[in-house]
PDB file of C-alpha atoms and ligand atoms in Angstrom:
ATOM      1  CA  MET K   1     -28.816 -34.535 -71.144  1.00 50.00           C
ATOM      2  CA  SER K   2     -26.841 -37.317 -69.397  1.00 60.00           C
ATOM      3  CA  VAL K   3     -23.642 -35.379 -69.977  1.00 58.00           C
ATOM      4  CA  ARG K   4     -25.079 -32.472 -68.091  1.00 68.00           C
ATOM      5  CA  ILE K   5     -26.240 -34.649 -65.204  1.00 62.00           C
ATOM      6  CA  SER K   6     -22.851 -36.368 -64.831  1.00 63.00           C
ATOM      7  CA  PHE K   7     -21.137 -32.967 -65.028  1.00 59.00           C
ATOM      8  CA  ALA K   8     -23.408 -31.740 -62.237  1.00 61.00           C
ATOM      9  CA  LEU K   9     -22.633 -34.857 -60.192  1.00 59.00           C
ATOM     10  CA  VAL K  10     -18.876 -34.384 -60.656  1.00 58.00           C
ATOM     11  CA  ALA K  11     -19.200 -30.752 -59.671  1.00 59.00           C
ATOM     12  CA  LEU K  12     -21.213 -31.697 -56.556  1.00 60.00           C
ATOM     13  CA  PHE K  13     -18.635 -34.352 -55.653  1.00 59.00           C
ATOM     14  CA  ALA K  14     -15.770 -31.882 -56.047  1.00 59.00           C
ATOM     15  CA  PHE K  15     -17.647 -29.311 -53.986  1.00 60.00           C
ATOM     16  CA  SER K  16     -18.269 -31.771 -51.145  1.00 59.00           C
ATOM     17  CA  LEU K  17     -14.594 -32.798 -51.228  1.00 56.00           C
ATOM     18  CA  ALA K  18     -13.610 -29.144 -50.890  1.00 58.00           C
ATOM     19  CA  LEU K  19     -16.040 -28.732 -47.948  1.00 56.00           C
ATOM     20  CA  ALA K  20     -14.660 -31.800 -46.208  1.00 58.00           C
ATOM     21  CA  ALA K  21     -11.082 -30.566 -46.675  1.00 56.00           C
ATOM     22  CA  ALA K  22     -11.983 -27.165 -45.249  1.00 56.00           C
ATOM     23  CA  ALA K  23     -13.704 -28.746 -42.238  1.00 55.00           C
ATOM     24  CA  GLY K  24     -10.689 -31.003 -41.676  1.00 52.00           C
ATOM     25  CA  GLY K  25      -8.393 -28.005 -41.785  1.00 48.00           C
ATOM     26  CA  GLN K  26     -10.435 -26.258 -39.151  1.00 50.00           C
ATOM     27  CA  ALA K  27     -10.436 -29.294 -36.940  1.00 47.00           C
ATOM     28  CA  ARG K  28      -6.640 -29.551 -37.213  1.00 49.00           C
ATOM     29  CA  ALA K  29      -6.223 -25.880 -36.369  1.00 47.00           C
ATOM     30  CA  GLY K  30      -8.471 -26.484 -33.356  1.00 45.00           C
ATOM     31  CA  ASP K  31      -6.327 -29.398 -32.225  1.00 49.00           C
ATOM     32  CA  GLN K  32      -3.207 -27.274 -32.411  1.00 50.00           C
ATOM     33  CA  LEU K  33      -4.834 -24.577 -30.275  1.00 48.00           C
ATOM     34  CA  ALA K  34      -5.836 -27.170 -27.727  1.00 47.00           C
ATOM     35  CA  GLN K  35      -2.245 -28.436 -27.607  1.00 51.00           C
ATOM     36  CA  ALA K  36      -0.842 -24.943 -27.224  1.00 53.00           C
ATOM     37  CA  LYS K  37      -2.861 -24.421 -24.016  1.00 54.00           C
ATOM     38  CA  PRO K  38      -0.791 -25.140 -20.904  1.00 55.00           C
ATOM     39  CA  GLN K  39      -1.661 -28.563 -19.603  1.00 55.00           C
ATOM     40  CA  PRO K  40      -2.055 -28.980 -15.862  1.00 55.00           C
ATOM     41  CA  SER K  41       0.814 -31.090 -14.642  1.00 54.00           C
ATOM     42  CA  GLY K  42       1.729 -32.446 -11.267  1.00 56.00           C
ATOM     43  CA  ASP K  43       5.238 -31.018 -11.073  1.00 63.00           C
ATOM     44  CA  ALA K  44       4.305 -27.402 -11.913  1.00 62.00           C
ATOM     45  CA  ALA K  45       5.502 -24.837  -9.344  1.00 66.00           C
ATOM     46  CA  PRO K  46       2.769 -24.034  -6.795  1.00 68.00           C
ATOM     47  CA  ALA K  47       0.981 -20.781  -7.578  1.00 75.00           C
ATOM     48  CA  ALA K  48       2.128 -17.834  -5.435  1.00 78.00           C
ATOM     49  CA  LYS K  49      -0.207 -17.155  -2.519  1.00 76.00           C
ATOM     50  CA  PRO K  50      -2.163 -13.992  -3.308  1.00 74.00           C
ATOM     51  CA  ALA K  51      -1.687 -11.119  -0.886  1.00 71.00           C
ATOM     52  CA  PRO K  52      -4.494 -10.895   1.671  1.00 69.00           C
ATOM     53  CA  SER K  53      -7.196  -8.441   0.810  1.00 70.00           C
ATOM     54  CA  PRO K  54      -9.842  -6.826   3.022  1.00 65.00           C
ATOM     55  CA  LYS K  55     -12.373  -8.935   1.108  1.00 71.00           C
ATOM     56  CA  ASP K  56     -10.859 -12.072   2.681  1.00 72.00           C
ATOM     57  CA  TYR K  57     -12.062 -10.751   6.016  1.00 66.00           C
ATOM     58  CA  GLY K  58     -15.577 -10.042   4.849  1.00 66.00           C
ATOM     59  CA  VAL K  59     -14.984  -6.342   4.336  1.00 63.00           C
ATOM     60  CA  THR K  60     -16.876  -5.174   1.280  1.00 65.00           C
ATOM     61  CA  ASP K  61     -16.281  -1.436   1.443  1.00 61.00           C
ATOM     62  CA  THR K  62     -12.618  -1.947   0.544  1.00 61.00           C
ATOM     63  CA  ALA K  63     -11.999   1.659  -0.440  1.00 59.00           C
ATOM     64  CA  ARG K  64     -12.606   2.590   3.166  1.00 61.00           C
ATOM     65  CA  PRO K  65     -12.829  -0.418   5.499  1.00 65.00           C
ATOM     66  CA  SER K  66     -15.068   0.578   8.360  1.00 74.00           C
ATOM     67  CA  ASP K  67     -12.897  -1.014  11.054  1.00 85.00           C
ATOM     68  CA  PRO K  68      -9.893   1.292  11.615  1.00 88.00           C
ATOM     69  CA  VAL K  69      -7.801  -1.460  13.226  1.00 91.00           C
ATOM     70  CA  LEU K  70      -8.307  -3.620  10.150  1.00 89.00           C
ATOM     71  CA  MET K  71      -7.555  -0.715   7.840  1.00 90.00           C
ATOM     72  CA  GLY K  72      -4.494   0.163   9.943  1.00 94.00           C
ATOM     73  CA  GLY K  73      -3.293  -3.427   9.687  1.00 94.00           C
ATOM     74  CA  PHE K  74      -3.330  -3.232   5.919  1.00 92.00           C
ATOM     75  CA  ILE K  75      -1.470   0.070   5.922  1.00 94.00           C
ATOM     76  CA  PHE K  76       1.044  -1.396   8.369  1.00 96.00           C
ATOM     77  CA  ARG K  77       1.690  -4.380   6.111  1.00 94.00           C
ATOM     78  CA  GLN K  78       2.126  -2.138   3.096  1.00 94.00           C
ATOM     79  CA  ARG K  79       4.076   0.717   4.624  1.00 96.00           C
ATOM     80  CA  CYS K  80       5.772  -0.418   7.844  1.00 97.00           C
ATOM     81  CA  ALA K  81       6.171  -4.199   8.066  1.00 96.00           C
ATOM     82  CA  VAL K  82       9.167  -4.242   5.716  1.00 95.00           C
ATOM     83  CA  CYS K  83      11.184  -2.492   8.454  1.00 96.00           C
ATOM     84  CA  HIS K  84       9.219  -3.050  11.667  1.00 97.00           C
ATOM     85  CA  SER K  85       8.172  -6.293  13.265  1.00 96.00           C
ATOM     86  CA  LYS K  86       4.965  -6.281  15.274  1.00 95.00           C
ATOM     87  CA  LYS K  87       6.426  -8.899  17.600  1.00 94.00           C
ATOM     88  CA  GLU K  88       9.064  -8.342  20.213  1.00 92.00           C
ATOM     89  CA  GLY K  89      10.916 -11.589  19.458  1.00 87.00           C
ATOM     90  CA  VAL K  90      11.320 -10.920  15.744  1.00 87.00           C
ATOM     91  CA  LYS K  91      14.335  -8.739  15.006  1.00 86.00           C
ATOM     92  CA  LEU K  92      14.373  -6.991  11.653  1.00 89.00           C
ATOM     93  CA  ALA K  93      17.429  -5.212  10.266  1.00 88.00           C
ATOM     94  CA  TYR K  94      15.711  -2.022   9.232  1.00 95.00           C
ATOM     95  CA  GLY K  95      13.826  -0.870  12.284  1.00 96.00           C
ATOM     96  CA  PRO K  96      12.990  -1.528  15.953  1.00 97.00           C
ATOM     97  CA  HIS K  97      10.019  -3.810  16.715  1.00 97.00           C
ATOM     98  CA  LEU K  98       6.747  -2.028  17.408  1.00 97.00           C
ATOM     99  CA  ALA K  99       5.169  -4.449  19.889  1.00 96.00           C
ATOM    100  CA  GLY K 100       3.569  -2.405  22.642  1.00 97.00           C
ATOM    101  CA  ILE K 101       4.625   0.827  20.943  1.00 98.00           C
ATOM    102  CA  TYR K 102       1.577   2.652  22.288  1.00 98.00           C
ATOM    103  CA  GLY K 103       2.608   3.925  25.703  1.00 97.00           C
ATOM    104  CA  ARG K 104       6.204   2.735  25.224  1.00 97.00           C
ATOM    105  CA  GLU K 105       9.140   5.031  26.001  1.00 98.00           C
ATOM    106  CA  VAL K 106      10.692   6.343  22.778  1.00 98.00           C
ATOM    107  CA  GLY K 107      13.879   4.521  21.751  1.00 97.00           C
ATOM    108  CA  SER K 108      13.578   1.901  24.473  1.00 97.00           C
ATOM    109  CA  THR K 109      14.167  -1.288  22.469  1.00 96.00           C
ATOM    110  CA  ASP K 110      17.544  -2.992  22.217  1.00 93.00           C
ATOM    111  CA  TRP K 111      17.518  -2.632  18.439  1.00 94.00           C
ATOM    112  CA  PHE K 112      21.192  -2.546  17.459  1.00 93.00           C
ATOM    113  CA  ARG K 113      21.041   0.307  14.961  1.00 94.00           C
ATOM    114  CA  GLN K 114      19.020   2.699  17.057  1.00 95.00           C
ATOM    115  CA  SER K 115      20.218   6.299  16.765  1.00 97.00           C
ATOM    116  CA  SER K 116      21.186   8.345  19.776  1.00 97.00           C
ATOM    117  CA  ALA K 117      18.540  10.811  18.619  1.00 97.00           C
ATOM    118  CA  LEU K 118      15.934   8.188  19.424  1.00 97.00           C
ATOM    119  CA  THR K 119      17.445   6.933  22.701  1.00 97.00           C
ATOM    120  CA  GLU K 120      18.086  10.428  23.998  1.00 97.00           C
ATOM    121  CA  ALA K 121      14.563  11.651  23.270  1.00 97.00           C
ATOM    122  CA  SER K 122      12.311  11.472  26.277  1.00 98.00           C
ATOM    123  CA  PHE K 123       8.570  10.923  25.986  1.00 98.00           C
ATOM    124  CA  SER K 124       6.241   8.004  25.621  1.00 98.00           C
ATOM    125  CA  TRP K 125       4.298   7.287  22.474  1.00 98.00           C
ATOM    126  CA  ASP K 126       0.700   8.449  22.628  1.00 98.00           C
ATOM    127  CA  GLU K 127      -1.778   9.317  19.891  1.00 97.00           C
ATOM    128  CA  GLU K 128      -0.470  12.845  19.470  1.00 98.00           C
ATOM    129  CA  LYS K 129       3.208  11.870  19.353  1.00 98.00           C
ATOM    130  CA  LEU K 130       2.555   9.054  16.899  1.00 98.00           C
ATOM    131  CA  ASP K 131       0.455  11.323  14.717  1.00 98.00           C
ATOM    132  CA  ASP K 132       3.193  13.987  14.728  1.00 98.00           C
ATOM    133  CA  PHE K 133       5.936  11.427  14.098  1.00 98.00           C
ATOM    134  CA  LEU K 134       4.077   9.896  11.168  1.00 98.00           C
ATOM    135  CA  GLN K 135       3.631  13.335   9.632  1.00 97.00           C
ATOM    136  CA  ASP K 136       7.165  14.560  10.195  1.00 97.00           C
ATOM    137  CA  PRO K 137       9.534  12.199  12.054  1.00 98.00           C
ATOM    138  CA  LYS K 138      12.500  14.598  12.057  1.00 97.00           C
ATOM    139  CA  LYS K 139      10.434  17.380  13.566  1.00 97.00           C
ATOM    140  CA  THR K 140       9.120  15.122  16.338  1.00 97.00           C
ATOM    141  CA  VAL K 141      12.520  13.535  17.090  1.00 98.00           C
ATOM    142  CA  PRO K 142      15.281  15.732  15.634  1.00 97.00           C
ATOM    143  CA  GLY K 143      18.033  13.660  14.042  1.00 97.00           C
ATOM    144  CA  VAL K 144      15.997  10.446  13.875  1.00 98.00           C
ATOM    145  CA  LYS K 145      17.104   8.103  11.098  1.00 97.00           C
ATOM    146  CA  THR K 146      13.810   7.572   9.348  1.00 97.00           C
ATOM    147  CA  ASP K 147      11.725   9.757   7.138  1.00 95.00           C
ATOM    148  CA  VAL K 148       8.699   7.606   6.459  1.00 97.00           C
ATOM    149  CA  VAL K 149       5.673   9.876   6.209  1.00 97.00           C
ATOM    150  CA  VAL K 150       2.000   8.886   6.181  1.00 97.00           C
ATOM    151  CA  ARG K 151       0.344  11.740   4.415  1.00 95.00           C
ATOM    152  CA  PHE K 152      -3.367  11.308   5.092  1.00 95.00           C
ATOM    153  CA  LYS K 153      -4.915  11.945   8.495  1.00 95.00           C
ATOM    154  CA  ARG K 154      -7.406   9.117   7.916  1.00 91.00           C
ATOM    155  CA  SER K 155      -4.539   6.667   7.283  1.00 93.00           C
ATOM    156  CA  ARG K 156      -2.612   7.852  10.345  1.00 96.00           C
ATOM    157  CA  THR K 157      -5.693   7.489  12.550  1.00 95.00           C
ATOM    158  CA  ALA K 158      -6.249   3.922  11.315  1.00 94.00           C
ATOM    159  CA  LEU K 159      -2.558   3.115  11.704  1.00 96.00           C
ATOM    160  CA  ILE K 160      -2.487   4.414  15.272  1.00 97.00           C
ATOM    161  CA  ALA K 161      -5.612   2.368  16.115  1.00 96.00           C
ATOM    162  CA  TYR K 162      -3.737  -0.667  14.809  1.00 96.00           C
ATOM    163  CA  LEU K 163      -0.492   0.214  16.648  1.00 97.00           C
ATOM    164  CA  LYS K 164      -2.512   0.434  19.892  1.00 97.00           C
ATOM    165  CA  SER K 165      -3.649  -3.146  19.309  1.00 95.00           C
ATOM    166  CA  LEU K 166      -0.036  -4.436  19.161  1.00 95.00           C
ATOM    167  CA  LYS K 167       0.745  -5.945  22.519  1.00 89.00           C
TER     168      LYS K 167
HETATM  169  C1  LIG H 201      12.555   1.985   5.634  1.00 51.19           C
HETATM  170  C2  LIG H 201      12.358   1.453   6.942  1.00 51.19           C
HETATM  171  C3  LIG H 201      11.192   1.978   7.748  1.00 51.19           C
HETATM  172  C4  LIG H 201       9.867   2.003   7.416  1.00 51.19           C
HETATM  173  C5  LIG H 201       9.230   1.567   6.117  1.00 51.19           C
HETATM  174  C6  LIG H 201       9.179   2.527   8.575  1.00 51.19           C
HETATM  175  N1  LIG H 201      10.071   2.799   9.565  1.00 51.19           N
HETATM  176 FE1  LIG H 201       9.612   3.387  11.447  1.00 51.19          FE
HETATM  177  N2  LIG H 201      11.592   3.454  11.903  1.00 51.19           N
HETATM  178  C7  LIG H 201      12.612   3.084  11.077  1.00 51.19           C
HETATM  179  C8  LIG H 201      13.877   3.259  11.753  1.00 51.19           C
HETATM  180  C9  LIG H 201      15.242   2.969  11.164  1.00 51.19           C
HETATM  181  C10 LIG H 201      13.579   3.735  13.028  1.00 51.19           C
HETATM  182  C11 LIG H 201      14.589   4.098  14.126  1.00 51.19           C
HETATM  183  C12 LIG H 201      15.287   5.369  13.716  1.00 51.19           C
HETATM  184  C13 LIG H 201      16.412   5.757  14.630  1.00 51.19           C
HETATM  185  O1  LIG H 201      16.961   4.909  15.354  1.00 51.19           O
HETATM  186  O2  LIG H 201      16.793   6.941  14.555  1.00 51.19           O
HETATM  187  C14 LIG H 201      12.123   3.851  13.105  1.00 51.19           C
HETATM  188  C15 LIG H 201      11.427   4.247  14.236  1.00 51.19           C
HETATM  189  C16 LIG H 201      10.067   4.234  14.355  1.00 51.19           C
HETATM  190  C17 LIG H 201       9.342   4.500  15.578  1.00 51.19           C
HETATM  191  C18 LIG H 201       9.966   4.794  16.933  1.00 51.19           C
HETATM  192  C19 LIG H 201      10.286   3.488  17.615  1.00 51.19           C
HETATM  193  C20 LIG H 201      10.751   3.582  19.038  1.00 51.19           C
HETATM  194  O3  LIG H 201      11.258   2.545  19.521  1.00 51.19           O
HETATM  195  O4  LIG H 201      10.627   4.617  19.674  1.00 51.19           O
HETATM  196  C21 LIG H 201       8.010   4.372  15.292  1.00 51.19           C
HETATM  197  C22 LIG H 201       6.846   4.571  16.238  1.00 51.19           C
HETATM  198  C23 LIG H 201       7.915   4.035  13.888  1.00 51.19           C
HETATM  199  N3  LIG H 201       9.175   3.954  13.342  1.00 51.19           N
HETATM  200  C24 LIG H 201       6.731   3.827  13.232  1.00 51.19           C
HETATM  201  C25 LIG H 201       6.641   3.487  11.889  1.00 51.19           C
HETATM  202  C26 LIG H 201       5.391   3.254  11.220  1.00 51.19           C
HETATM  203  C27 LIG H 201       4.011   3.311  11.863  1.00 51.19           C
HETATM  204  C28 LIG H 201       5.693   2.960   9.930  1.00 51.19           C
HETATM  205  C29 LIG H 201       4.733   2.698   8.791  1.00 51.19           C
HETATM  206  C30 LIG H 201       3.964   3.812   8.365  1.00 51.19           C
HETATM  207  C31 LIG H 201       7.137   2.993   9.803  1.00 51.19           C
HETATM  208  N4  LIG H 201       7.679   3.310  11.006  1.00 51.19           N
HETATM  209  C32 LIG H 201       7.801   2.704   8.634  1.00 51.19           C
HETATM  210  C33 LIG H 201      12.500   2.612   9.799  1.00 51.19           C
HETATM  211  C34 LIG H 201      11.307   2.488   9.097  1.00 51.19           C
END
């Protein structure tokens, strides 16, 4: 009888030891995971500023912002700003500035790489000319040195609304 009881006690003791070891193992694994996580540190590089989104301006219907000037501004930043500045004072290497483009005489900036095709053309930029140019620049100004096309009418309309707002 007593042999059986002490055997049971030994077995229970061994079992609880095994449980404790298993729990300890888990805890250690947990500690390692915690250490593997990146720790916030003061000298880490600052996170890159996220690109502005229509949501930052309170626009919720982002697929089709209701304000065309706002929509046009986003298209401009994505499709045009790499080559064109919206300010007269800022000179970019890849295209003439577009400040006051609406109503401006074609090819009338002092941009140093302007083609003679552009300077020799003679009209001022209105809605129709801009819309044509953005569909097919070389047809609107033969020989012009750009072939950036904005395919959708809705995008061109928004873009032109934005270009009109550039003073
Ligand atoms: C890869 C560079 C590049 C991109 C992107 C670009 N353009 Fe241009 N754009 C040019 C260049 C270069 C010229 C001048 C071409 C010449 O001198 O023949 C020009 C000329 C123009 C002109 C005529 C300017 C004037 O003074 O008469 C307008 C308007 C224009 N671009 C609008 C746009 C719009 C709007 C977008 C965005 C959808 C755009 N461009 C994207 C390079 C670019």
